[in-house]
CSV table of C-alpha atoms in Angstrom, one decimal:
chain,number,residue,atom,x,y,z
A,1,MET,CA,-89.7,32.3,23.0
A,2,LYS,CA,-87.8,35.5,21.9
A,3,ILE,CA,-89.1,38.9,23.1
A,4,LEU,CA,-89.1,41.5,20.3
A,5,GLU,CA,-87.4,44.5,21.2
A,6,THR,CA,-88.2,47.2,18.5
A,7,PHE,CA,-91.4,47.6,16.0
A,8,ASP,CA,-88.5,47.4,12.8
A,9,GLU,CA,-87.7,43.8,14.6
A,10,TYR,CA,-91.3,42.7,14.0
A,11,THR,CA,-91.8,44.3,10.4
A,12,GLY,CA,-88.3,42.2,9.4
A,13,ILE,CA,-90.0,39.2,10.9
A,14,ILE,CA,-92.7,39.5,8.9
A,15,LYS,CA,-90.8,40.7,5.5
A,16,GLU,CA,-88.7,37.7,6.0
A,17,CYS,CA,-91.9,35.4,6.5
A,18,LYS,CA,-93.2,36.5,2.9
A,19,SER,CA,-90.0,36.3,1.0
A,20,VAL,CA,-89.6,32.8,2.3
A,21,HIS,CA,-93.4,31.5,2.3
A,22,ARG,CA,-96.0,32.0,0.0
A,23,ASN,CA,-99.8,32.5,0.7
A,24,LEU,CA,-99.6,33.0,4.3
A,25,PHE,CA,-102.6,32.6,6.7
A,26,SER,CA,-103.2,34.8,9.8
A,27,ASN,CA,-106.0,34.2,12.2
A,28,ILE,CA,-106.2,38.0,13.6
A,29,TYR,CA,-104.7,41.2,13.0
A,30,PHE,CA,-103.5,43.8,15.3
A,31,MET,CA,-103.3,47.7,14.8
A,32,SER,CA,-99.7,48.9,14.2
A,33,ASP,CA,-100.2,51.1,18.0
A,34,ASP,CA,-101.4,48.1,19.7
A,35,ILE,CA,-98.0,46.2,18.3
A,36,LYS,CA,-95.8,48.8,19.2
A,37,ASN,CA,-97.4,49.3,22.9
A,38,TYR,CA,-97.1,45.5,23.3
A,39,ILE,CA,-93.6,45.7,22.5
A,40,GLU,CA,-92.5,48.6,24.6
A,41,LEU,CA,-94.0,46.9,27.4
A,42,GLY,CA,-91.9,44.0,26.7
A,43,ARG,CA,-95.0,41.5,26.1
A,44,LEU,CA,-94.8,40.5,22.7
A,45,GLY,CA,-92.8,37.4,21.7
A,46,TYR,CA,-92.2,34.9,19.1
A,47,GLU,CA,-91.3,31.7,17.8
A,48,LYS,CA,-90.2,30.7,14.3
A,49,THR,CA,-91.8,27.7,13.3
A,50,GLU,CA,-91.8,25.2,10.0
A,51,GLY,CA,-94.1,27.4,7.5
A,52,GLY,CA,-94.0,30.6,9.2
A,53,VAL,CA,-93.8,32.0,12.6
A,54,ILE,CA,-95.9,32.4,16.0
A,55,PHE,CA,-96.1,35.9,17.9
A,56,PHE,CA,-97.2,35.5,21.6
A,57,TRP,CA,-99.1,38.0,23.1
A,58,ASP,CA,-98.7,38.1,26.7
A,59,GLU,CA,-102.2,38.8,28.3
A,60,GLU,CA,-100.9,38.4,32.0
A,61,LEU,CA,-103.1,35.4,32.5
A,62,PHE,CA,-102.4,33.9,29.2
A,63,TYR,CA,-100.7,34.1,25.8
A,64,ARG,CA,-102.9,35.1,22.6
A,65,ALA,CA,-101.0,33.4,19.9
A,66,CYS,CA,-101.5,35.3,16.5
A,67,LEU,CA,-100.4,32.6,13.3
A,68,TYR,CA,-98.6,33.8,10.7
A,69,VAL,CA,-98.0,30.4,8.8
A,70,ASN,CA,-98.5,28.4,5.6
A,71,GLU,CA,-101.3,26.1,6.9
A,72,LYS,CA,-100.3,23.3,4.4
A,73,GLU,CA,-96.9,22.8,6.4
A,74,LYS,CA,-96.8,21.4,9.9
A,75,PHE,CA,-96.3,24.3,12.0
A,76,ILE,CA,-95.5,24.1,15.9
A,77,ILE,CA,-96.8,25.9,18.9
A,78,ARG,CA,-95.0,24.9,21.9
A,79,PRO,CA,-96.8,25.0,25.4
A,80,GLN,CA,-95.5,27.5,27.3
A,81,ASN,CA,-95.7,28.5,31.4
A,82,LYS,CA,-99.1,29.9,30.6
A,83,LYS,CA,-102.3,28.9,28.8
A,84,ILE,CA,-102.5,29.6,25.1
A,85,LEU,CA,-105.4,31.1,23.4
A,86,VAL,CA,-105.6,30.9,19.3
A,87,ARG,CA,-108.5,32.9,18.3
A,88,ASN,CA,-109.5,32.3,14.5
A,89,ILE,CA,-111.8,35.3,13.2
A,90,TYR,CA,-113.5,34.6,10.0
A,91,LYS,CA,-116.6,34.9,7.9
A,92,LYS,CA,-119.3,32.3,7.8
A,93,GLU,CA,-118.4,31.6,4.2
A,94,GLU,CA,-114.7,31.1,5.2
A,95,THR,CA,-115.3,27.6,7.1
A,96,GLU,CA,-113.9,25.5,4.9
A,97,GLY,CA,-110.7,25.1,3.5
A,98,ARG,CA,-107.9,27.1,5.0
A,99,LEU,CA,-109.5,27.6,8.7
A,100,GLN,CA,-110.2,23.7,8.7
A,101,CYS,CA,-106.9,22.7,7.9
A,102,ILE,CA,-105.9,25.2,10.9
A,103,GLY,CA,-108.2,23.6,13.1
A,104,GLN,CA,-107.0,20.0,12.3
A,105,ARG,CA,-103.3,20.9,13.3
A,106,LEU,CA,-104.3,22.5,16.3
A,107,GLU,CA,-106.0,19.4,17.2
A,108,GLU,CA,-103.2,17.8,16.3
A,109,LEU,CA,-101.3,19.8,18.9
A,110,GLY,CA,-103.6,19.3,21.7
A,111,PHE,CA,-105.5,22.4,21.7
A,112,GLN,CA,-109.3,21.9,22.4
A,113,LYS,CA,-112.3,24.0,20.9
A,114,ALA,CA,-113.4,25.9,23.7
A,115,GLY,CA,-116.4,27.3,21.8
A,116,THR,CA,-117.5,29.7,18.9
A,117,THR,CA,-118.3,33.5,19.4
A,118,ILE,CA,-120.2,35.7,16.9
A,119,GLY,CA,-119.8,39.6,16.5
A,120,ILE,CA,-122.7,41.6,17.4
A,121,GLN,CA,-123.0,45.6,16.9
A,122,GLY,CA,-125.5,48.3,17.2
A,123,ASP,CA,-126.4,52.1,17.2
A,124,PRO,CA,-126.4,53.0,21.3
A,125,ARG,CA,-128.7,55.8,20.7
A,126,LYS,CA,-131.4,53.0,19.2
A,127,ILE,CA,-130.8,50.7,21.8
A,128,TYR,CA,-131.2,53.3,24.8
A,129,GLN,CA,-134.4,54.2,23.2
A,130,ARG,CA,-135.3,50.4,23.2
A,131,CYS,CA,-133.9,50.7,27.1
A,132,GLU,CA,-135.9,53.4,28.5
A,133,PRO,CA,-138.8,51.2,29.6
A,134,MET,CA,-136.0,49.7,31.9
A,135,GLY,CA,-135.5,52.9,33.7
A,136,LYS,CA,-138.7,51.9,36.1
A,137,TYR,CA,-136.5,49.2,37.3
A,138,ALA,CA,-133.7,51.8,38.4
A,139,ALA,CA,-136.4,54.0,40.0
A,140,VAL,CA,-137.7,51.1,42.0
A,141,LEU,CA,-134.6,50.1,42.9
A,142,GLU,CA,-133.4,53.6,44.0
A,143,LYS,CA,-136.5,53.5,46.6
A,144,LYS,CA,-135.3,50.4,47.9
A,145,GLY,CA,-131.5,52.1,48.2
A,146,TYR,CA,-129.6,51.0,45.5
A,147,GLN,CA,-127.5,52.9,43.5
A,148,CYS,CA,-125.7,53.1,40.4
A,149,LYS,CA,-122.1,54.5,41.1
A,150,GLU,CA,-119.0,55.1,38.6
A,151,ALA,CA,-116.2,52.9,39.9
A,152,ASP,CA,-112.6,54.5,40.6
A,153,PHE,CA,-109.7,52.7,40.0
A,154,SER,CA,-109.5,51.2,43.4
A,155,MET,CA,-112.3,49.1,42.7
A,156,PHE,CA,-111.7,47.7,39.2
A,157,GLN,CA,-110.0,44.4,40.4
A,158,GLU,CA,-112.7,43.8,42.3
A,159,ILE,CA,-115.5,44.3,39.7
A,160,GLU,CA,-113.2,42.4,37.0
A,161,THR,CA,-113.0,39.4,39.6
A,162,MET,CA,-116.6,39.4,40.2
A,163,ILE,CA,-117.6,39.4,36.3
A,164,LEU,CA,-114.9,36.5,35.7
A,165,ASP,CA,-116.7,34.4,38.6
A,166,SER,CA,-119.9,35.0,37.4
A,167,GLY,CA,-118.7,32.6,34.4
A,168,ILE,CA,-120.6,34.9,31.6
A,169,ILE,CA,-117.1,35.3,30.2
A,170,LYS,CA,-113.6,33.3,30.5
A,171,ASP,CA,-110.3,35.1,31.6
A,172,TYR,CA,-109.2,34.8,27.8
A,173,GLN,CA,-112.2,36.8,26.6
A,174,MET,CA,-111.3,39.7,28.9
A,175,ASP,CA,-108.8,42.4,27.3
A,176,TYR,CA,-105.8,42.8,29.1
A,177,ARG,CA,-104.8,46.2,30.4
A,178,THR,CA,-101.9,47.9,32.2
A,179,ASP,CA,-102.7,50.2,35.4
A,180,GLU,CA,-101.9,52.8,33.5
A,181,GLU,CA,-103.8,52.1,30.5
A,182,LYS,CA,-107.0,51.6,33.0
A,183,LYS,CA,-106.2,54.6,35.0
A,184,LYS,CA,-106.5,56.6,31.3
A,185,LEU,CA,-110.2,54.9,30.7
A,186,GLU,CA,-113.4,57.0,30.1
A,187,LYS,CA,-115.1,57.6,33.5
A,188,GLY,CA,-117.6,55.2,33.8
A,189,SER,CA,-116.3,52.6,32.1
A,190,TYR,CA,-116.4,50.5,35.2
A,191,LEU,CA,-120.2,51.0,36.7
A,192,TYR,CA,-121.7,48.8,39.6
A,193,LEU,CA,-124.8,49.1,41.7
A,194,THR,CA,-124.6,48.7,45.5
A,195,ASN,CA,-127.7,48.3,47.8
A,196,LYS,CA,-128.5,50.2,51.0
A,197,ASP,CA,-125.5,48.7,53.0
A,198,GLY,CA,-123.3,49.9,50.5
A,199,GLN,CA,-122.6,46.2,49.2
A,200,ILE,CA,-121.7,45.6,45.4
A,201,CYS,CA,-124.4,43.6,43.8
A,202,ALA,CA,-123.9,44.0,40.4
A,203,ALA,CA,-121.2,45.0,37.9
A,204,SER,CA,-120.7,46.3,34.2
A,205,LEU,CA,-117.5,46.7,32.2
A,206,CYS,CA,-117.4,48.8,29.1
A,207,VAL,CA,-114.4,50.3,27.3
A,208,ILE,CA,-114.2,53.2,24.6
A,209,LYS,CA,-111.5,52.4,22.1
A,210,ARG,CA,-111.3,54.3,18.9
A,211,GLY,CA,-114.6,56.0,19.2
A,212,ILE,CA,-116.2,52.7,19.6
A,213,ALA,CA,-117.7,51.2,22.8
A,214,LYS,CA,-116.8,47.7,23.4
A,215,VAL,CA,-118.8,45.5,26.1
A,216,GLU,CA,-116.9,43.4,28.1
A,217,GLY,CA,-119.2,41.8,30.2
A,218,ILE,CA,-122.2,42.5,32.9
A,219,ALA,CA,-122.8,40.6,36.0
A,220,VAL,CA,-125.0,40.1,39.1
A,221,LYS,CA,-124.4,38.2,42.1
A,222,GLU,CA,-126.3,35.0,42.7
A,223,ASP,CA,-128.0,36.1,45.6
A,224,TYR,CA,-129.2,39.5,43.8
A,225,LYS,CA,-130.4,37.7,40.5
A,226,GLY,CA,-134.3,38.2,39.7
A,227,ARG,CA,-134.7,41.8,41.5
A,228,GLY,CA,-134.4,43.6,38.1
A,229,LEU,CA,-130.7,44.6,38.6
A,230,ALA,CA,-129.5,43.3,35.4
A,231,PRO,CA,-131.9,45.6,33.3
A,232,SER,CA,-131.5,48.7,35.5
A,233,LEU,CA,-127.9,48.2,34.9
A,234,THR,CA,-128.2,47.8,31.3
A,235,TYR,CA,-130.3,51.1,31.2
A,236,GLU,CA,-127.6,53.0,33.1
A,237,ARG,CA,-124.8,51.5,30.7
A,238,PHE,CA,-126.4,52.7,27.8
A,239,ARG,CA,-127.8,55.9,29.1
A,240,TRP,CA,-123.8,56.6,29.9
A,241,MET,CA,-123.2,55.9,26.1
A,242,ARG,CA,-125.9,58.2,25.1
A,243,ASP,CA,-124.0,60.7,27.3
A,244,LYS,CA,-120.6,59.7,25.5
A,245,LYS,CA,-122.1,60.4,22.4
A,246,ILE,CA,-121.1,56.7,21.3
A,247,ARG,CA,-122.1,56.1,17.6
A,248,LEU,CA,-121.4,52.2,17.8
A,249,VAL,CA,-121.2,49.4,20.4
A,250,GLN,CA,-119.9,46.0,19.5
A,251,GLY,CA,-119.3,42.8,21.5
A,252,TRP,CA,-119.2,39.1,20.9
A,253,ILE,CA,-121.5,36.4,22.5
A,254,LEU,CA,-121.1,32.4,22.8
A,255,THR,CA,-123.1,31.0,19.6
A,256,SER,CA,-124.4,28.3,21.9
A,257,ASN,CA,-125.8,30.7,24.3
A,258,VAL,CA,-129.1,31.0,22.9
A,259,PRO,CA,-131.0,33.0,25.7
A,260,SER,CA,-127.9,35.8,25.4
A,261,LEU,CA,-128.5,35.9,21.6
A,262,ARG,CA,-132.4,36.5,21.8
A,263,TYR,CA,-131.7,39.0,24.6
A,264,HIS,CA,-129.3,41.2,22.5
A,265,GLN,CA,-131.4,40.8,19.5
A,266,SER,CA,-134.3,42.0,21.6
A,267,LEU,CA,-132.2,45.2,22.5
A,268,GLY,CA,-131.5,46.0,19.0
A,269,TYR,CA,-128.3,44.3,18.1
A,270,GLU,CA,-127.3,43.2,14.8
A,271,PHE,CA,-125.6,39.9,14.2
A,272,ILE,CA,-122.7,40.6,11.9
A,273,ASN,CA,-121.1,38.1,9.4
A,274,LYS,CA,-118.0,37.7,12.0
A,275,TYR,CA,-117.0,34.6,14.0
A,276,ALA,CA,-114.3,33.5,16.3
A,277,ASP,CA,-113.4,30.0,17.1
A,278,GLU,CA,-111.4,30.0,20.3
A,279,TRP,CA,-108.8,27.0,21.0
A,280,ILE,CA,-106.8,26.3,24.2
A,281,LEU,CA,-103.9,25.0,25.0
A,282,GLY,CA,-103.0,24.4,28.7
A,283,THR,CA,-99.4,24.9,30.4
A,284,GLN,CA,-96.2,22.7,29.7
């Protein structure tokens, strides 16, 4: 793998691919600002392959692979020193043809399909109105000594670990951010609940980017489940979005997680025609 050093080098590779190969397939697109940021951090690499090029976004715990290939040619994705995620984003009507060819090739290369997620979105103001009855849980918990707090940077890692350990999302489903990027997040992006002894019982991570809130996870420790902490923290989260005047919230849910799909629908989320197949390749 070669590391990209400049944005011009990146655009040059794209231009070269277009001149040599026709009708190229890409599984995911990135904003130019994101591309420039990863290049500056030295976290964007690439490998040329038959039919195009594979870009590797270093997400610390794994590589996110972006395909820019002609799927009819036998492109190669070699194992690296970290697992590789290929996330194919598509609309429901696009499940045949090119996407099917990509899936078959990934299987040939040793990738395993980890699951399919569906995109959801909603109006935080309307969802907050539905969540207002959950405020009773927050009131009851407060009387019992529970408190909702906004975490500072020193607690971010603990909260991220707690969310990942809960199993609600995988490490490759949590966006990577540098320490500096985390420090610049909106206050309250990391929320948590403590009991009367000050111990963390539940936590929520939601990030605002380009005016859109993205919920990345909410988790309750096993010993505290069934006590109303999840609805209380959900209520606090949407109150936070209301205070920030956020107009759109988005997220992804596994299509196999029926309880979560029903729960989010009951809150007022809408399922959008946007799916993502997640393929994983282990280390070399």
